[in-house]
Every structure is written in C-alpha cells, then in structure tokens.
Coordinates of C-alpha atoms in Angstrom, one line a residue:
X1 CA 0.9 3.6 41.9
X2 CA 4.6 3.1 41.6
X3 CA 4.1 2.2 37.9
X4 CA 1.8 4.7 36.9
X5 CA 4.4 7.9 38.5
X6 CA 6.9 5.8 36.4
X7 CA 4.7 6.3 33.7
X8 CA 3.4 9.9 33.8
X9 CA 7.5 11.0 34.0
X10 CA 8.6 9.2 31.0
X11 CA 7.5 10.7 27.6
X12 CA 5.6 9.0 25.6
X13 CA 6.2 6.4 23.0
X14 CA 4.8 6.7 19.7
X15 CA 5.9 4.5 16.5
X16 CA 6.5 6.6 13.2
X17 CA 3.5 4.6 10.8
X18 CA 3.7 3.7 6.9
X19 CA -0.1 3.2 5.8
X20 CA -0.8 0.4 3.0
X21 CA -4.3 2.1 1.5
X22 CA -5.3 -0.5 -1.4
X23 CA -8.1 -3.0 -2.4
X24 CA -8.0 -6.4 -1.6
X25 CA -4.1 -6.9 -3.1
X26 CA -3.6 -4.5 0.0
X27 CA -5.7 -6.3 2.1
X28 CA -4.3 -9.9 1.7
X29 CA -1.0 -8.5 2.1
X30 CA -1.1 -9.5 6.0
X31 CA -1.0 -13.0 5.3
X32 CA 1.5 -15.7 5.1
X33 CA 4.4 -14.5 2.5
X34 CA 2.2 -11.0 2.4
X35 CA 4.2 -8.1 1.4
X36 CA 2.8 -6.2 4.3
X37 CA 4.1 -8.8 6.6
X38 CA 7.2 -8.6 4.8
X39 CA 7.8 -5.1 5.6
X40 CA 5.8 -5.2 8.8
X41 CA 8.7 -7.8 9.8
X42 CA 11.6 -5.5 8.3
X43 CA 10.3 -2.0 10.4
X44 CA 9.7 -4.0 13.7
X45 CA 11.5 -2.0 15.5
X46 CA 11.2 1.3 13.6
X47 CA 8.1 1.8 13.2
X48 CA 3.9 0.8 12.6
X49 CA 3.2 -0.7 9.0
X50 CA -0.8 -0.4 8.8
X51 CA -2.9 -2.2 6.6
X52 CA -5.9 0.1 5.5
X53 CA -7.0 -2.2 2.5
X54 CA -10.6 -2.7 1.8
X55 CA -11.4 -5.8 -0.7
X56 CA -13.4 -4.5 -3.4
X57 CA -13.3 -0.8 -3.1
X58 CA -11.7 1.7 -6.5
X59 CA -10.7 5.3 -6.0
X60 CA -14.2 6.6 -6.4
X61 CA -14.3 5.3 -2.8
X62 CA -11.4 5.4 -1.5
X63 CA -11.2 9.5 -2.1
X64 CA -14.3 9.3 0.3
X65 CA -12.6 7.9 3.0
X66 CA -9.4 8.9 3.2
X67 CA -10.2 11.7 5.5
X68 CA -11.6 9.9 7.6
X69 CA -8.0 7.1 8.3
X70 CA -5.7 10.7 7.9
X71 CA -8.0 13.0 10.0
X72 CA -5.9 15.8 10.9
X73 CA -1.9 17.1 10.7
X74 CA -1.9 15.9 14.0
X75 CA -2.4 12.4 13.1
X76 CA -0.1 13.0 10.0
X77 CA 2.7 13.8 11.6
X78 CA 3.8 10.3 12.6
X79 CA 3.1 9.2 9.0
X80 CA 6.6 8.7 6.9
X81 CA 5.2 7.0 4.2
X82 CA 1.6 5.9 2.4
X83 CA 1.3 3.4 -0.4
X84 CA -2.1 4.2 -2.4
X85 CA -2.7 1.2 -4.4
X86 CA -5.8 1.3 -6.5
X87 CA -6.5 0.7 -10.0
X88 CA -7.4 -3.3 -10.1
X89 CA -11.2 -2.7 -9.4
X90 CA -11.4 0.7 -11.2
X91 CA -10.3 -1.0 -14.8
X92 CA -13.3 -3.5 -14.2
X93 CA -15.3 -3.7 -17.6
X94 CA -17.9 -1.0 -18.2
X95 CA -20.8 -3.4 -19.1
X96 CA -20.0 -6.5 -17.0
X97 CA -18.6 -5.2 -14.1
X98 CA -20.6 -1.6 -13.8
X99 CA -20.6 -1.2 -9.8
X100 CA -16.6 -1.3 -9.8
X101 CA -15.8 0.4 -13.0
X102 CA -14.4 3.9 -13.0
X103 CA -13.7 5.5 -15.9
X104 CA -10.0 6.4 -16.8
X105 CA -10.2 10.0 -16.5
X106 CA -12.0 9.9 -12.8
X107 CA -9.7 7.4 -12.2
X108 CA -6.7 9.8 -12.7
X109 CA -8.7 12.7 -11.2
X110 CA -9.3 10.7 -7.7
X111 CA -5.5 9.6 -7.8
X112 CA -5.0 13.4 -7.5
X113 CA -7.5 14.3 -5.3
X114 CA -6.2 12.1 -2.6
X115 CA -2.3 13.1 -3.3
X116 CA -4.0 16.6 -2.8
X117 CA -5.7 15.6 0.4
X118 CA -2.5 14.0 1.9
X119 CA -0.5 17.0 1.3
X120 CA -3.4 19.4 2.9
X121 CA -2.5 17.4 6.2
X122 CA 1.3 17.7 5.7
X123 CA 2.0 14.2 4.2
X124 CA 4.3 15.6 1.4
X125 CA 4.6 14.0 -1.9
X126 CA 8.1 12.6 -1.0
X127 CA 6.2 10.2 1.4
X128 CA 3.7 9.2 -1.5
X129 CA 4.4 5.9 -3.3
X130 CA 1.5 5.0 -5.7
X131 CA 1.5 1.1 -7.4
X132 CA 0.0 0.1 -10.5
X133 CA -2.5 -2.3 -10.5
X134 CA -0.5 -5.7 -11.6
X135 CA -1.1 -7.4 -14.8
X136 CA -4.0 -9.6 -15.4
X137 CA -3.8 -13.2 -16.2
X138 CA -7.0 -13.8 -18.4
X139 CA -7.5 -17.3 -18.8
X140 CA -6.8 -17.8 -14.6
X141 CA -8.9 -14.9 -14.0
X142 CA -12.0 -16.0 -15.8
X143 CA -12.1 -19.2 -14.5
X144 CA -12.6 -17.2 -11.2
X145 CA -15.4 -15.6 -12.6
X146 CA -16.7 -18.7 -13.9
X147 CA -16.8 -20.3 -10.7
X148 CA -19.2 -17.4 -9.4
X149 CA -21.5 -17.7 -12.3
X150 CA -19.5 -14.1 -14.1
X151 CA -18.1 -13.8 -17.4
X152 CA -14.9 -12.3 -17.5
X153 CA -15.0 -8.4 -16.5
X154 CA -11.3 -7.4 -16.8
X155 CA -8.7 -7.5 -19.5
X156 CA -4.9 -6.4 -19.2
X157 CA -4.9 -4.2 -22.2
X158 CA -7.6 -2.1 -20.3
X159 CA -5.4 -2.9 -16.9
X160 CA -2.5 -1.5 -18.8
X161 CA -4.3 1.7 -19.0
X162 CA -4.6 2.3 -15.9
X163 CA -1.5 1.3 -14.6
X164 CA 0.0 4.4 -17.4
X165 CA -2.6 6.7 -16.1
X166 CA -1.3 6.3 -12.4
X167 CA 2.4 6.3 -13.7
X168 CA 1.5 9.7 -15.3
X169 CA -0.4 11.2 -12.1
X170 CA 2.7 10.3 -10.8
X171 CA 5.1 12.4 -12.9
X172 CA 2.6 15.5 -12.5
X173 CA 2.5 15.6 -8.7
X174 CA 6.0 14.7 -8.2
X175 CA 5.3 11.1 -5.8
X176 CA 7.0 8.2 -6.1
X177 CA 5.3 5.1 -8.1
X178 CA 5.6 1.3 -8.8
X179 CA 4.8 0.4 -12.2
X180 CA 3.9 -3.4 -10.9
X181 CA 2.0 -4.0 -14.2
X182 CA 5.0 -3.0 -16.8
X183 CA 7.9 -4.5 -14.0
X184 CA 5.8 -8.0 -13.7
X185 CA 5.4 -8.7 -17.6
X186 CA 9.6 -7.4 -18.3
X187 CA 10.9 -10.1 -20.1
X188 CA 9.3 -13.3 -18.0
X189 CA 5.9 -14.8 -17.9
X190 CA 3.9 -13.2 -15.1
X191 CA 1.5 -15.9 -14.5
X192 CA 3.5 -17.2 -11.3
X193 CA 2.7 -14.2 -9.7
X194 CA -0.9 -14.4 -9.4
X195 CA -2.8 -16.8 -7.6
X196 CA -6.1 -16.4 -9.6
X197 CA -5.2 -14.1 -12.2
X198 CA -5.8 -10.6 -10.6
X199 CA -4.2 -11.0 -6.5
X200 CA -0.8 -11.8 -5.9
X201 CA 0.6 -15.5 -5.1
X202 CA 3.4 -15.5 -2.8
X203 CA 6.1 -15.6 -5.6
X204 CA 4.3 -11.9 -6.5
X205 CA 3.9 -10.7 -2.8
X206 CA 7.7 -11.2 -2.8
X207 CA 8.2 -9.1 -5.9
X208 CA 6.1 -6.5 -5.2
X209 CA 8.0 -6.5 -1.5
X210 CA 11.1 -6.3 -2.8
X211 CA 10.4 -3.6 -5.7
X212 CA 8.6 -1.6 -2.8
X213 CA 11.2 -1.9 -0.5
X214 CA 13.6 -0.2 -2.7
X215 CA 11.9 2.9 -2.8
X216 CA 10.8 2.5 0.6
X217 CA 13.9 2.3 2.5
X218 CA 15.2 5.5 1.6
X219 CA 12.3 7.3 3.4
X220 CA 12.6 5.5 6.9
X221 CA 16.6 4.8 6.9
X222 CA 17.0 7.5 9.5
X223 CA 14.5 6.4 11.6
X224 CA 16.4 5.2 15.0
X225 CA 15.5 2.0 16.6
X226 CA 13.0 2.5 19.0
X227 CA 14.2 1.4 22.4
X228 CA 17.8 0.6 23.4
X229 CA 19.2 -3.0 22.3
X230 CA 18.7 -5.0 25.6
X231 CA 22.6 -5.1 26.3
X232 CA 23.0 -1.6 26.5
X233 CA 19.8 -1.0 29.1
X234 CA 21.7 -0.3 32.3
X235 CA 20.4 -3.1 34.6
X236 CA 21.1 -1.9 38.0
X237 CA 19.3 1.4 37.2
X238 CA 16.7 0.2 33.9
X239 CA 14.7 3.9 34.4
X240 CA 17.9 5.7 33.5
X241 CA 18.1 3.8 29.8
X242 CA 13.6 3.1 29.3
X243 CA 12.2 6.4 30.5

C-alpha cells in the first residue's frame, strides 16, 4: 500500500523516444555492433530508441502502417526524432523482383506522404531524418540470391536512383537526410561494409552510427538525464530527490 501512495504522488515517468522505421537494415540494427544498439547505448539515460523495422517491407507499405506505430499527437509528443529508412526493397528489379519493386516516382510520393503524416501528428520536419538506401555490392549480393535459387534483382545504378530521389524529397520538405549510398562509395571501396552485399556488416553499422549520430545529437542535446546521478539522491530522505 505504502508503495503504491508513493506511487500515485510522484508524477509520472515517461522517456522522450527516437523511432528507427526501416526494412530489415533497420531491423538488424539491434544486434551485436547494430547501429540501433549503438545509439540505444548512447541515449540510455535520455531517452527510448525504438526499433520499428520490418524485414522485407518498401514504402508502399510502410505509408500503410505508419499510423498505426504514430497513432495520435498524444503519442507524438514524446517523439524527438524518427529515422525513415526505406529505399533498399523499393529499387528491387521490376521483372525479377516484382512483389518489392516500387517504381521511382511512388517511391518519392510515399516518402512524402509519411513526412506529411508525421507532421499532421506534430512530429515536425526538424525531427525527420530520412537515409538512403546504401550501395549495393553486386557480385556479394548475387551470390545471395544464388544461394536461394534467384538471379540477381538489384543493381546500384538503379540503388543510386533512389537514394537521389530521397535526397531530393528531402530538400522539398525541409527534413534532414543521410545520403548512406553517395557517403559509403566517397573515395574508398564500400564492400567492407556490407555483409552480403545489400545489409550492413559491422564496419557499416558503425558508419552509418556515426554519420547518424552527427545529425542526431543536435536534436536530443537538451534532453536532461532522466533521474538524478546516484550521488546526488539524498539518502536519508530518497522521496525528496525520486518522486
């Protein structure tokens, strides 16, 4: 009983969140030497990083359900930043990969609708970070396909594409973006950063981390530490400094 008055005084405590909404690059990005993790680990204390990736899916999809993860301004409110990284799936080959494809223009037009959406719900477009799809190793990549009985169904000129089309929708609604696919192929062979040719090896979870948290860290610098350091909780009288 005692616990639960000590509870119903205190106000409630509520992390600030940063969603990761991507394909399976986003998904993965929980495991060891993830990028997720990586900035999971560096907001600890600040606030929620929540992985909303779904292998497979492209924007034709992802439009469809992002009103159903952001339902409301009320659940937006606590959101200071959302990564929307799609683009991987969409550049899929027409005729050899026709269930992911999306065409350039949709591709560009769903980019915009969920910017849209996110800023009907109060997300503004200085919380919005979108990333490229990265570059795509061929040879690697179609021995992946090989190995499932596929021919190749992606190339990086078609990648490339994409990854201007997102930079562009970008520019016209004002968000922030990640140009992985031009940054990874500056002046270096990008092959280390891929595991199979399309997700990211651990060397390119760490680039992509990196490059994100620089444009990151500017939107949640003021966020205070959530609880006191445990020095400076007042031990002889703890409700004074925790509720």
């Amino acid at each position: 009983m005692a616990l639960a008055a000590a509870g119903a005084s205190g106000r409630s405590l509520r992390w600030p969140r940063v969603l990761l909404f991507g394909d399976s690059i986003t998904e993965y990005s929980f495991q060891e030497n993830g990028w997720g993790a990586y900035l999971a680990d560096r907001l600890v204390r600040k606030c929620d990083v929540v992985n909303r990736g779904i292998s497979g899916y492209n924007t034709r999809w992802a439009k469809l359900i992002l009103p159903r993860l952001i339902t409301e301004s009320t659940s937006a409110e606590s959101i200071v930043a959302v990564t929307i990284f799609f683009g991987a799936n969409d550049s899929a080959l027409k005729d050899l990969n026709p269930k992911q494809h999306v065409p350039l223009e949709e591709y560009a037009a769903n980019l915009k609708s969920m910017i849209q959406y996110l800023k009907s719900v109060d997300v503004t477009e200085d919380r919005i970070i979108l990333i490229t799809p990265p570059p795509l190793q061929e040879s690697a990549w179609e021995k992946a396909c090989l190995a499932k009985g596929d021919k190749l169904n992606r190339c990086n000129a078609t990648t490339g594409q994409y990854a201007q089309a997102c930079v562009q929708v970008a520019k016209d609604c004002g968000t922030d973006v990640l140009d992985l696919w031009t940054l990874m192929q500056k002046n270096q062979d990008f092959s280390s950063y891929l595991s199979d040719g399309l997700h990211l090896s651990p060397k390119g979870s760490s680039f992509l981390a990196a490059q994100l948290w620089s444009r990151l860290e500017n939107k949640v610098s003021a966020l205070p530490s959530l609880l006191p350091y445990w020095r400076d909780v007042d031990h002889t009288n703890p409700e004074a400094s925790l509720l």
